[in-house]
Amino acid sequence: MLTEFGLIDRYFKRPRPGTASRAVLGIGDDCALLAPTPGLQWAISTDMLVSGRHFFADVDPAALGHKALAVNLSDLAAMGAQARAFTLALALPQADPDWLQGFSDGLFALADSHGCELIGGDTTGGPLNICITVFGEIEPGQALTRGAAQVGDDIWISGQLGDARLALGAARGEWQVDATDLPALRRALERPQPRLALGRALRGIAHAALDLSDGLAGDLRHILRRSGCAARVDVDALPRSAALARQPLEIQRRCTVAGGDDYELCFTAPPAARDRIAELADSLALALTRVGTIEPIASSGGSTDPAAALSASAVGAATALAPIHWVDATGRTLPAAVQTSFHGFDHFDAS
Ligand code: ADP
Ligand code: MG
């Protein structure tokens, strides 16, 4: 019979890492003690994963351990921070050894690959719920915030968008995918890779950045609101897998624009940085795709193009302050009805 403390010792307490950056005091006391690297700032973020809402209860526990940490590390990546440590608050319906072993294996495989130490947490009975807080470090003034986009910046996306949403839709029976594509799509949904190396490399190159968790349409607006800008985005330029590109155009657009769960980075940078960003893509072996431009609010909202003006008014008040002007590969404005369908995911939006 596993007790609470037996469970923590067996699955979450590990030999201390040998690195110089390890915590001063880890699991086992009332608090962990963590010494900041002199001169650096803490970057701290929390994300909670709730069974039935963020994952299926019967998901592979190793994948769940990976993803619970990955979505948190993705926030550090989006700031340009270096991962240092994390805490884990866990509510479990029962202490199932197989489940706990899988979960802790998936969790620590990712933690170790980024040198991120588990320093404490909390464990309780209850409906399955996983809450992780990550601690990273960043040089003062170097963080990639949401409010730093500038008019004229290019908008860039790492990796590919939409595969996680395509996998979810396939699991829900919303659409069909080729059986041969399923393993890669499930990996995209269950094992997102936090773009920490990219975030670090973008310090001093990118202006604004964020990670895409709720879909590009909703998430890009966070940058636009914070920066007081508008954007023009080419939907056909959004990077996508061959599996997604085989779907009807409407599904491709839904998945890339409003999909969610991508955990890729969206960042803005001046056109003068294009060559450096191309070099970065090569050295990281990670696609970096230019998908649009940051514009002044007036030029997108008050366009003389009647189709653009129509769509701007139809998209409505929610987006009026931070409009995204969606165009296709030919530069044509997408119809208003298509634009309004490009909602990001909102947990409290009943529509
Ligand atoms: P307290 O009641 O004083 O908050 P706990 O008894 O909850 O302490 O936890 C004992 C120790 O185990 C603490 O150091 C805590 O950080 C750690 N801990 C508890 N649950 C976890 C977990 N799921 N993962 C890692 N460490 C944990
Ligand atoms: Mg406690």
mmCIF file of C-alpha atoms and ligand atoms in Angstrom:
data_model
loop_
_atom_site.group_PDB
_atom_site.id
_atom_site.type_symbol
_atom_site.label_atom_id
_atom_site.label_comp_id
_atom_site.label_asym_id
_atom_site.label_seq_id
_atom_site.Cartn_x
_atom_site.Cartn_y
_atom_site.Cartn_z
ATOM 1 C CA MET A 1 0.000 0.000 0.000
ATOM 2 C CA LEU A 2 1.485 3.318 -1.100
ATOM 3 C CA THR A 3 1.380 6.124 1.439
ATOM 4 C CA GLU A 4 1.560 9.769 0.404
ATOM 5 C CA PHE A 5 5.204 10.041 1.444
ATOM 6 C CA GLY A 6 6.117 6.630 0.051
ATOM 7 C CA LEU A 7 4.667 7.749 -3.248
ATOM 8 C CA ILE A 8 6.671 10.984 -3.272
ATOM 9 C CA ASP A 9 9.886 9.141 -2.342
ATOM 10 C CA ARG A 10 9.386 6.391 -4.874
ATOM 11 C CA TYR A 11 8.271 8.395 -7.916
ATOM 12 C CA PHE A 12 9.322 11.998 -7.460
ATOM 13 C CA LYS A 13 12.353 12.199 -5.184
ATOM 14 C CA ARG A 14 15.561 11.454 -7.067
ATOM 15 C CA PRO A 15 19.299 11.599 -6.555
ATOM 16 C CA ARG A 16 20.417 15.217 -6.621
ATOM 17 C CA PRO A 17 21.737 16.376 -9.983
ATOM 18 C CA GLY A 18 25.471 17.073 -10.112
ATOM 19 C CA THR A 19 25.133 20.381 -11.934
ATOM 20 C CA ALA A 20 26.192 23.664 -10.394
ATOM 21 C CA SER A 21 22.693 25.086 -10.951
ATOM 22 C CA ARG A 22 20.883 22.587 -8.683
ATOM 23 C CA ALA A 23 18.630 23.779 -5.887
ATOM 24 C CA VAL A 24 20.202 24.508 -2.506
ATOM 25 C CA LEU A 25 17.490 22.349 -0.882
ATOM 26 C CA GLY A 26 15.077 20.162 -2.839
ATOM 27 C CA ILE A 27 12.202 17.794 -1.959
ATOM 28 C CA GLY A 28 11.620 16.871 1.681
ATOM 29 C CA ASP A 29 11.486 20.042 3.742
ATOM 30 C CA ASP A 30 8.750 22.633 4.170
ATOM 31 C CA CYS A 31 10.163 24.724 1.369
ATOM 32 C CA ALA A 32 12.727 24.247 -1.360
ATOM 33 C CA LEU A 33 15.603 26.724 -1.388
ATOM 34 C CA LEU A 34 16.721 28.009 -4.746
ATOM 35 C CA ALA A 35 19.658 30.384 -5.213
ATOM 36 C CA PRO A 36 19.337 32.732 -8.173
ATOM 37 C CA THR A 37 22.345 33.093 -10.456
ATOM 38 C CA PRO A 38 23.759 36.515 -9.523
ATOM 39 C CA GLY A 39 22.550 39.236 -11.879
ATOM 40 C CA LEU A 40 19.691 37.235 -13.416
ATOM 41 C CA GLN A 41 15.928 37.592 -12.947
ATOM 42 C CA TRP A 42 13.472 34.782 -12.242
ATOM 43 C CA ALA A 43 10.936 33.947 -14.959
ATOM 44 C CA ILE A 44 8.045 32.060 -13.304
ATOM 45 C CA SER A 45 4.945 30.496 -14.822
ATOM 46 C CA THR A 46 2.182 28.072 -13.768
ATOM 47 C CA ASP A 47 -0.025 25.865 -15.923
ATOM 48 C CA MET A 48 -2.693 23.416 -14.783
ATOM 49 C CA LEU A 49 -3.911 20.363 -16.713
ATOM 50 C CA VAL A 50 -7.368 19.089 -15.788
ATOM 51 C CA SER A 51 -8.614 15.606 -16.704
ATOM 52 C CA GLY A 52 -11.464 15.688 -19.217
ATOM 53 C CA ARG A 53 -10.645 19.230 -20.228
ATOM 54 C CA HIS A 54 -6.986 19.216 -21.234
ATOM 55 C CA PHE A 55 -6.492 15.488 -21.722
ATOM 56 C CA PHE A 56 -8.434 12.222 -21.866
ATOM 57 C CA ALA A 57 -8.365 10.381 -18.513
ATOM 58 C CA ASP A 58 -7.032 7.238 -20.203
ATOM 59 C CA VAL A 59 -4.135 8.984 -21.980
ATOM 60 C CA ASP A 60 -0.718 7.299 -21.787
ATOM 61 C CA PRO A 61 0.647 8.497 -18.400
ATOM 62 C CA ALA A 62 4.160 8.992 -19.813
ATOM 63 C CA ALA A 63 2.748 11.301 -22.474
ATOM 64 C CA LEU A 64 0.822 13.144 -19.775
ATOM 65 C CA GLY A 65 3.939 13.592 -17.633
ATOM 66 C CA HIS A 66 5.749 14.942 -20.681
ATOM 67 C CA LYS A 67 2.983 17.313 -21.682
ATOM 68 C CA ALA A 68 2.309 18.686 -18.194
ATOM 69 C CA LEU A 69 5.906 19.893 -18.024
ATOM 70 C CA ALA A 70 6.162 20.762 -21.736
ATOM 71 C CA VAL A 71 3.346 23.316 -21.644
ATOM 72 C CA ASN A 72 5.084 25.039 -18.724
ATOM 73 C CA LEU A 73 8.546 24.972 -20.306
ATOM 74 C CA SER A 74 6.944 26.434 -23.419
ATOM 75 C CA ASP A 75 6.153 29.586 -21.428
ATOM 76 C CA LEU A 76 9.802 29.894 -20.399
ATOM 77 C CA ALA A 77 10.795 29.410 -24.052
ATOM 78 C CA ALA A 78 8.473 32.205 -25.120
ATOM 79 C CA MET A 79 10.242 34.605 -22.730
ATOM 80 C CA GLY A 80 13.728 33.554 -23.796
ATOM 81 C CA ALA A 81 14.407 32.137 -20.325
ATOM 82 C CA GLN A 82 16.656 29.256 -19.268
ATOM 83 C CA ALA A 83 14.777 26.496 -17.362
ATOM 84 C CA ARG A 84 16.066 25.891 -13.809
ATOM 85 C CA ALA A 85 13.495 24.115 -11.651
ATOM 86 C CA PHE A 86 9.836 23.200 -11.216
ATOM 87 C CA THR A 87 7.266 22.214 -8.616
ATOM 88 C CA LEU A 88 4.493 19.649 -9.128
ATOM 89 C CA ALA A 89 1.066 19.722 -7.454
ATOM 90 C CA LEU A 90 -0.776 16.483 -8.127
ATOM 91 C CA ALA A 91 -4.341 15.395 -7.323
ATOM 92 C CA LEU A 92 -4.800 11.655 -7.943
ATOM 93 C CA PRO A 93 -7.987 9.535 -7.782
ATOM 94 C CA GLN A 94 -5.854 6.564 -6.675
ATOM 95 C CA ALA A 95 -2.169 5.688 -6.221
ATOM 96 C CA ASP A 96 -1.717 3.304 -9.157
ATOM 97 C CA PRO A 97 1.973 2.232 -9.330
ATOM 98 C CA ASP A 98 1.959 1.612 -13.105
ATOM 99 C CA TRP A 99 0.388 4.964 -13.778
ATOM 100 C CA LEU A 100 2.766 6.778 -11.435
ATOM 101 C CA GLN A 101 5.826 5.077 -12.951
ATOM 102 C CA GLY A 102 4.776 6.032 -16.475
ATOM 103 C CA PHE A 103 3.922 9.574 -15.459
ATOM 104 C CA SER A 104 7.181 10.125 -13.620
ATOM 105 C CA ASP A 105 9.224 8.566 -16.481
ATOM 106 C CA GLY A 106 7.660 10.921 -19.041
ATOM 107 C CA LEU A 107 8.024 13.897 -16.740
ATOM 108 C CA PHE A 108 11.692 13.324 -15.877
ATOM 109 C CA ALA A 109 12.763 12.430 -19.429
ATOM 110 C CA LEU A 110 11.746 15.926 -20.510
ATOM 111 C CA ALA A 111 12.991 17.592 -17.309
ATOM 112 C CA ASP A 112 16.433 15.992 -17.689
ATOM 113 C CA SER A 113 16.735 16.934 -21.342
ATOM 114 C CA HIS A 114 16.398 20.588 -20.302
ATOM 115 C CA GLY A 115 18.342 20.432 -17.024
ATOM 116 C CA CYS A 116 15.216 21.340 -15.033
ATOM 117 C CA GLU A 117 15.085 19.973 -11.455
ATOM 118 C CA LEU A 118 11.903 18.968 -9.544
ATOM 119 C CA ILE A 119 12.281 20.822 -6.226
ATOM 120 C CA GLY A 120 8.940 20.236 -4.482
ATOM 121 C CA GLY A 121 5.197 20.055 -4.788
ATOM 122 C CA ASP A 122 2.054 18.754 -3.190
ATOM 123 C CA THR A 123 0.202 15.440 -3.443
ATOM 124 C CA THR A 124 -3.440 14.854 -2.594
ATOM 125 C CA GLY A 125 -6.359 12.575 -3.442
ATOM 126 C CA GLY A 126 -8.995 13.935 -5.772
ATOM 127 C CA PRO A 127 -10.021 14.186 -9.422
ATOM 128 C CA LEU A 128 -6.893 13.899 -11.620
ATOM 129 C CA ASN A 129 -5.311 17.328 -11.872
ATOM 130 C CA ILE A 130 -1.706 18.321 -12.524
ATOM 131 C CA CYS A 131 -0.358 21.755 -11.742
ATOM 132 C CA ILE A 132 3.271 22.641 -12.463
ATOM 133 C CA THR A 133 5.137 25.854 -11.731
ATOM 134 C CA VAL A 134 8.399 26.427 -13.594
ATOM 135 C CA PHE A 135 11.274 28.644 -12.538
ATOM 136 C CA GLY A 136 13.609 29.971 -15.206
ATOM 137 C CA GLU A 137 16.258 32.636 -15.413
ATOM 138 C CA ILE A 138 16.678 35.565 -17.774
ATOM 139 C CA GLU A 139 19.085 38.453 -18.142
ATOM 140 C CA PRO A 140 17.422 41.757 -17.083
ATOM 141 C CA GLY A 141 15.979 43.585 -20.082
ATOM 142 C CA GLN A 142 16.329 40.543 -22.364
ATOM 143 C CA ALA A 143 12.929 38.873 -21.878
ATOM 144 C CA LEU A 144 10.811 38.519 -25.023
ATOM 145 C CA THR A 145 7.572 40.134 -23.873
ATOM 146 C CA ARG A 146 4.212 40.396 -25.642
ATOM 147 C CA GLY A 147 4.278 44.186 -25.689
ATOM 148 C CA ALA A 148 7.391 44.798 -27.779
ATOM 149 C CA ALA A 149 6.111 44.322 -31.354
ATOM 150 C CA GLN A 150 6.842 47.256 -33.681
ATOM 151 C CA VAL A 151 5.108 48.409 -36.837
ATOM 152 C CA GLY A 152 6.950 46.949 -39.828
ATOM 153 C CA ASP A 153 8.049 43.795 -37.959
ATOM 154 C CA ASP A 154 7.727 40.461 -39.688
ATOM 155 C CA ILE A 155 5.599 37.841 -37.905
ATOM 156 C CA TRP A 156 7.253 34.424 -37.626
ATOM 157 C CA ILE A 157 6.069 30.967 -36.574
ATOM 158 C CA SER A 158 8.284 28.035 -35.523
ATOM 159 C CA GLY A 159 7.624 24.460 -36.609
ATOM 160 C CA GLN A 160 4.182 23.609 -37.940
ATOM 161 C CA LEU A 161 0.689 24.532 -36.806
ATOM 162 C CA GLY A 162 -2.488 22.498 -36.602
ATOM 163 C CA ASP A 163 -1.399 18.880 -36.153
ATOM 164 C CA ALA A 164 -2.539 18.724 -32.521
ATOM 165 C CA ARG A 165 -5.979 20.005 -33.514
ATOM 166 C CA LEU A 166 -6.088 17.610 -36.453
ATOM 167 C CA ALA A 167 -5.327 14.725 -34.070
ATOM 168 C CA LEU A 168 -7.977 15.866 -31.599
ATOM 169 C CA GLY A 169 -10.604 16.178 -34.332
ATOM 170 C CA ALA A 170 -9.720 12.717 -35.624
ATOM 171 C CA ALA A 171 -10.109 11.266 -32.094
ATOM 172 C CA ARG A 172 -13.467 13.020 -31.719
ATOM 173 C CA GLY A 173 -14.694 11.850 -35.124
ATOM 174 C CA GLU A 174 -14.917 15.397 -36.534
ATOM 175 C CA TRP A 175 -12.930 14.283 -39.584
ATOM 176 C CA GLN A 176 -10.872 11.367 -40.865
ATOM 177 C CA VAL A 177 -7.130 11.125 -41.315
ATOM 178 C CA ASP A 178 -4.996 8.448 -42.994
ATOM 179 C CA ALA A 179 -4.063 5.701 -40.545
ATOM 180 C CA THR A 180 -0.402 6.111 -41.545
ATOM 181 C CA ASP A 181 -0.518 9.763 -40.401
ATOM 182 C CA LEU A 182 -2.002 8.977 -36.964
ATOM 183 C CA PRO A 183 1.200 8.237 -34.978
ATOM 184 C CA ALA A 184 2.837 11.552 -35.965
ATOM 185 C CA LEU A 185 -0.373 13.471 -35.300
ATOM 186 C CA ARG A 186 -0.788 11.905 -31.872
ATOM 187 C CA ARG A 187 2.815 12.775 -31.075
ATOM 188 C CA ALA A 188 2.063 16.403 -31.927
ATOM 189 C CA LEU A 189 -0.924 16.370 -29.566
ATOM 190 C CA GLU A 190 0.625 14.387 -26.717
ATOM 191 C CA ARG A 191 4.326 15.250 -26.901
ATOM 192 C CA PRO A 192 4.744 18.919 -27.814
ATOM 193 C CA GLN A 193 8.384 20.054 -27.800
ATOM 194 C CA PRO A 194 8.974 23.280 -25.882
ATOM 195 C CA ARG A 195 11.129 25.570 -28.051
ATOM 196 C CA LEU A 196 13.622 26.536 -25.358
ATOM 197 C CA ALA A 197 16.709 26.679 -27.597
ATOM 198 C CA LEU A 198 14.853 28.904 -30.047
ATOM 199 C CA GLY A 199 13.643 31.235 -27.284
ATOM 200 C CA ARG A 200 17.194 31.608 -25.942
ATOM 201 C CA ALA A 201 18.569 32.272 -29.436
ATOM 202 C CA LEU A 202 15.939 34.940 -30.142
ATOM 203 C CA ARG A 203 17.181 37.205 -27.339
ATOM 204 C CA GLY A 204 18.403 40.369 -29.000
ATOM 205 C CA ILE A 205 16.823 39.395 -32.345
ATOM 206 C CA ALA A 206 13.050 39.149 -31.785
ATOM 207 C CA HIS A 207 10.940 42.020 -30.484
ATOM 208 C CA ALA A 208 7.762 40.335 -29.128
ATOM 209 C CA ALA A 209 7.109 36.621 -28.620
ATOM 210 C CA LEU A 210 4.603 34.187 -27.136
ATOM 211 C CA ASP A 211 3.905 30.486 -27.294
ATOM 212 C CA LEU A 212 0.835 29.268 -29.158
ATOM 213 C CA SER A 213 -1.411 27.356 -26.774
ATOM 214 C CA ASP A 214 -4.900 28.547 -27.723
ATOM 215 C CA GLY A 215 -4.563 28.999 -31.482
ATOM 216 C CA LEU A 216 -2.810 31.679 -33.535
ATOM 217 C CA ALA A 217 -5.912 33.860 -34.003
ATOM 218 C CA GLY A 218 -6.447 34.320 -30.277
ATOM 219 C CA ASP A 219 -2.820 34.272 -29.190
ATOM 220 C CA LEU A 220 -1.520 36.756 -31.767
ATOM 221 C CA ARG A 221 -4.118 39.217 -30.494
ATOM 222 C CA HIS A 222 -2.359 39.170 -27.111
ATOM 223 C CA ILE A 223 0.752 40.560 -28.801
ATOM 224 C CA LEU A 224 -1.282 43.079 -30.786
ATOM 225 C CA ARG A 225 -3.227 44.375 -27.775
ATOM 226 C CA ARG A 226 -0.128 44.644 -25.621
ATOM 227 C CA SER A 227 1.857 46.309 -28.394
ATOM 228 C CA GLY A 228 -0.952 48.568 -29.684
ATOM 229 C CA CYS A 229 -0.652 47.249 -33.231
ATOM 230 C CA ALA A 230 -2.582 45.421 -35.931
ATOM 231 C CA ALA A 231 -1.392 42.600 -38.166
ATOM 232 C CA ARG A 232 -1.728 41.258 -41.682
ATOM 233 C CA VAL A 233 -1.413 37.475 -41.842
ATOM 234 C CA ASP A 234 -1.334 35.210 -44.904
ATOM 235 C CA VAL A 235 -3.365 32.110 -43.951
ATOM 236 C CA ASP A 236 -1.874 30.151 -46.833
ATOM 237 C CA ALA A 237 1.662 30.789 -45.558
ATOM 238 C CA LEU A 238 0.979 29.186 -42.166
ATOM 239 C CA PRO A 239 3.327 26.180 -41.931
ATOM 240 C CA ARG A 240 1.580 22.799 -41.853
ATOM 241 C CA SER A 241 2.424 19.112 -42.145
ATOM 242 C CA ALA A 242 1.861 17.033 -45.265
ATOM 243 C CA ALA A 243 -0.889 15.208 -43.348
ATOM 244 C CA LEU A 244 -2.759 18.440 -42.700
ATOM 245 C CA ALA A 245 -2.125 19.707 -46.239
ATOM 246 C CA ARG A 246 -4.057 16.646 -47.528
ATOM 247 C CA GLN A 247 -7.222 17.816 -45.738
ATOM 248 C CA PRO A 248 -9.829 20.137 -47.331
ATOM 249 C CA LEU A 249 -8.760 23.798 -47.206
ATOM 250 C CA GLU A 250 -11.439 24.647 -44.635
ATOM 251 C CA ILE A 251 -10.052 22.093 -42.163
ATOM 252 C CA GLN A 252 -6.482 23.212 -42.854
ATOM 253 C CA ARG A 253 -7.435 26.769 -42.001
ATOM 254 C CA ARG A 254 -9.360 25.831 -38.869
ATOM 255 C CA CYS A 255 -6.461 23.770 -37.582
ATOM 256 C CA THR A 256 -3.668 26.236 -38.376
ATOM 257 C CA VAL A 257 -5.502 29.453 -37.454
ATOM 258 C CA ALA A 258 -7.674 28.431 -34.529
ATOM 259 C CA GLY A 259 -6.321 25.027 -33.550
ATOM 260 C CA GLY A 260 -4.593 25.323 -30.210
ATOM 261 C CA ASP A 261 -2.164 23.032 -28.370
ATOM 262 C CA ASP A 262 0.639 23.771 -30.863
ATOM 263 C CA TYR A 263 3.250 25.066 -28.376
ATOM 264 C CA GLU A 264 5.200 26.641 -31.200
ATOM 265 C CA LEU A 265 6.577 30.162 -30.813
ATOM 266 C CA CYS A 266 5.095 33.165 -32.601
ATOM 267 C CA PHE A 267 7.490 36.112 -32.645
ATOM 268 C CA THR A 268 8.004 39.426 -34.367
ATOM 269 C CA ALA A 269 11.320 40.768 -35.644
ATOM 270 C CA PRO A 270 12.475 43.578 -37.914
ATOM 271 C CA PRO A 271 13.026 42.707 -41.607
ATOM 272 C CA ALA A 272 16.748 43.401 -41.091
ATOM 273 C CA ALA A 273 16.871 40.215 -38.974
ATOM 274 C CA ARG A 274 15.677 37.886 -41.767
ATOM 275 C CA ASP A 275 19.121 36.483 -42.574
ATOM 276 C CA ARG A 276 19.955 35.827 -38.935
ATOM 277 C CA ILE A 277 16.616 34.083 -38.454
ATOM 278 C CA ALA A 278 17.231 31.914 -41.536
ATOM 279 C CA GLU A 279 20.623 30.935 -40.075
ATOM 280 C CA LEU A 280 18.949 30.143 -36.786
ATOM 281 C CA ALA A 281 16.448 27.855 -38.526
ATOM 282 C CA ASP A 282 19.388 25.982 -40.087
ATOM 283 C CA SER A 283 21.395 25.675 -36.890
ATOM 284 C CA LEU A 284 18.380 24.534 -34.833
ATOM 285 C CA ALA A 285 17.028 22.319 -37.655
ATOM 286 C CA LEU A 286 13.648 23.907 -36.982
ATOM 287 C CA ALA A 287 11.432 25.531 -39.620
ATOM 288 C CA LEU A 288 10.919 29.266 -39.058
ATOM 289 C CA THR A 289 8.293 30.700 -41.379
ATOM 290 C CA ARG A 290 7.407 34.321 -42.096
ATOM 291 C CA VAL A 291 3.600 34.596 -42.155
ATOM 292 C CA GLY A 292 2.749 38.281 -41.928
ATOM 293 C CA THR A 293 3.510 41.835 -40.898
ATOM 294 C CA ILE A 294 2.828 44.099 -37.928
ATOM 295 C CA GLU A 295 0.868 47.160 -39.080
ATOM 296 C CA PRO A 296 -0.437 50.331 -37.476
ATOM 297 C CA ILE A 297 -4.007 49.877 -36.205
ATOM 298 C CA ALA A 298 -5.504 52.511 -38.526
ATOM 299 C CA SER A 299 -4.292 50.937 -41.737
ATOM 300 C CA SER A 300 -5.878 47.537 -41.102
ATOM 301 C CA GLY A 301 -9.057 48.746 -39.397
ATOM 302 C CA GLY A 302 -9.795 51.635 -41.739
ATOM 303 C CA SER A 303 -8.702 50.119 -45.012
ATOM 304 C CA THR A 304 -9.983 51.656 -48.235
ATOM 305 C CA ASP A 305 -10.406 48.120 -49.573
ATOM 306 C CA PRO A 306 -14.202 47.576 -49.228
ATOM 307 C CA ALA A 307 -13.792 43.876 -48.516
ATOM 308 C CA ALA A 308 -11.317 44.638 -45.729
ATOM 309 C CA ALA A 309 -13.578 47.352 -44.276
ATOM 310 C CA LEU A 310 -16.546 44.950 -44.326
ATOM 311 C CA SER A 311 -14.608 42.195 -42.633
ATOM 312 C CA ALA A 312 -13.192 44.564 -40.014
ATOM 313 C CA SER A 313 -16.702 45.665 -39.000
ATOM 314 C CA ALA A 314 -18.123 42.149 -39.159
ATOM 315 C CA VAL A 315 -15.407 40.723 -36.952
ATOM 316 C CA GLY A 316 -16.733 43.110 -34.361
ATOM 317 C CA ALA A 317 -15.834 44.962 -31.235
ATOM 318 C CA ALA A 318 -13.844 42.183 -29.635
ATOM 319 C CA THR A 319 -11.162 42.479 -32.271
ATOM 320 C CA ALA A 320 -11.533 46.143 -33.246
ATOM 321 C CA LEU A 321 -8.678 47.272 -31.033
ATOM 322 C CA ALA A 322 -6.279 44.662 -32.287
ATOM 323 C CA PRO A 323 -7.426 43.610 -35.733
ATOM 324 C CA ILE A 324 -5.877 40.820 -37.702
ATOM 325 C CA HIS A 325 -6.310 41.299 -41.408
ATOM 326 C CA TRP A 326 -6.337 37.767 -42.841
ATOM 327 C CA VAL A 327 -5.359 37.465 -46.488
ATOM 328 C CA ASP A 328 -4.779 34.495 -48.783
ATOM 329 C CA ALA A 329 -1.698 33.745 -50.894
ATOM 330 C CA THR A 330 -2.874 36.125 -53.627
ATOM 331 C CA GLY A 331 -3.174 38.962 -51.103
ATOM 332 C CA ARG A 332 -6.979 38.913 -51.197
ATOM 333 C CA THR A 333 -8.840 39.612 -47.940
ATOM 334 C CA LEU A 334 -10.690 36.534 -46.687
ATOM 335 C CA PRO A 335 -14.501 36.821 -46.553
ATOM 336 C CA ALA A 336 -15.929 38.216 -43.298
ATOM 337 C CA ALA A 337 -17.668 34.946 -42.415
ATOM 338 C CA VAL A 338 -14.371 33.083 -42.632
ATOM 339 C CA GLN A 339 -12.614 35.688 -40.495
ATOM 340 C CA THR A 340 -15.227 35.513 -37.732
ATOM 341 C CA SER A 341 -14.802 31.737 -37.600
ATOM 342 C CA PHE A 342 -11.149 32.238 -36.611
ATOM 343 C CA HIS A 343 -11.683 32.307 -32.843
ATOM 344 C CA GLY A 344 -8.933 31.266 -30.509
ATOM 345 C CA PHE A 345 -9.923 28.840 -27.779
ATOM 346 C CA ASP A 346 -11.409 30.446 -24.674
ATOM 347 C CA HIS A 347 -12.272 28.247 -21.670
ATOM 348 C CA PHE A 348 -15.168 30.499 -20.658
ATOM 349 C CA ASP A 349 -16.502 31.193 -24.139
ATOM 350 C CA ALA A 350 -19.688 29.116 -24.506
ATOM 351 C CA SER A 351 -19.870 29.595 -28.292
HETATM 352 P P1 ADP B 1 3.794 20.340 3.650
HETATM 353 O O1 ADP B 1 2.624 19.629 4.204
HETATM 354 O O2 ADP B 1 4.738 20.893 4.650
HETATM 355 O O3 ADP B 1 3.426 21.283 2.558
HETATM 356 P P2 ADP B 1 4.127 17.941 2.223
HETATM 357 O O4 ADP B 1 3.980 16.936 3.292
HETATM 358 O O5 ADP B 1 2.976 18.282 1.352
HETATM 359 O O6 ADP B 1 4.700 19.241 2.918
HETATM 360 O O7 ADP B 1 5.316 17.520 1.266
HETATM 361 C C1 ADP B 1 6.517 16.995 1.781
HETATM 362 C C2 ADP B 1 7.638 17.269 0.832
HETATM 363 O O8 ADP B 1 7.416 16.604 -0.379
HETATM 364 C C3 ADP B 1 7.772 18.760 0.484
HETATM 365 O O9 ADP B 1 9.155 19.052 0.337
HETATM 366 C C4 ADP B 1 7.074 18.865 -0.837
HETATM 367 O O10 ADP B 1 7.605 19.926 -1.621
HETATM 368 C C5 ADP B 1 7.369 17.516 -1.468
HETATM 369 N N1 ADP B 1 6.321 17.052 -2.393
HETATM 370 C C6 ADP B 1 5.025 16.770 -2.125
HETATM 371 N N2 ADP B 1 4.387 16.332 -3.217
HETATM 372 C C7 ADP B 1 5.285 16.352 -4.219
HETATM 373 C C8 ADP B 1 5.236 16.033 -5.607
HETATM 374 N N3 ADP B 1 4.104 15.598 -6.225
HETATM 375 N N4 ADP B 1 6.365 16.187 -6.319
HETATM 376 C C9 ADP B 1 7.488 16.636 -5.755
HETATM 377 N N5 ADP B 1 7.615 16.935 -4.463
HETATM 378 C C10 ADP B 1 6.521 16.807 -3.690
HETATM 379 MG MG MG B 2 2.030 20.217 1.229
#
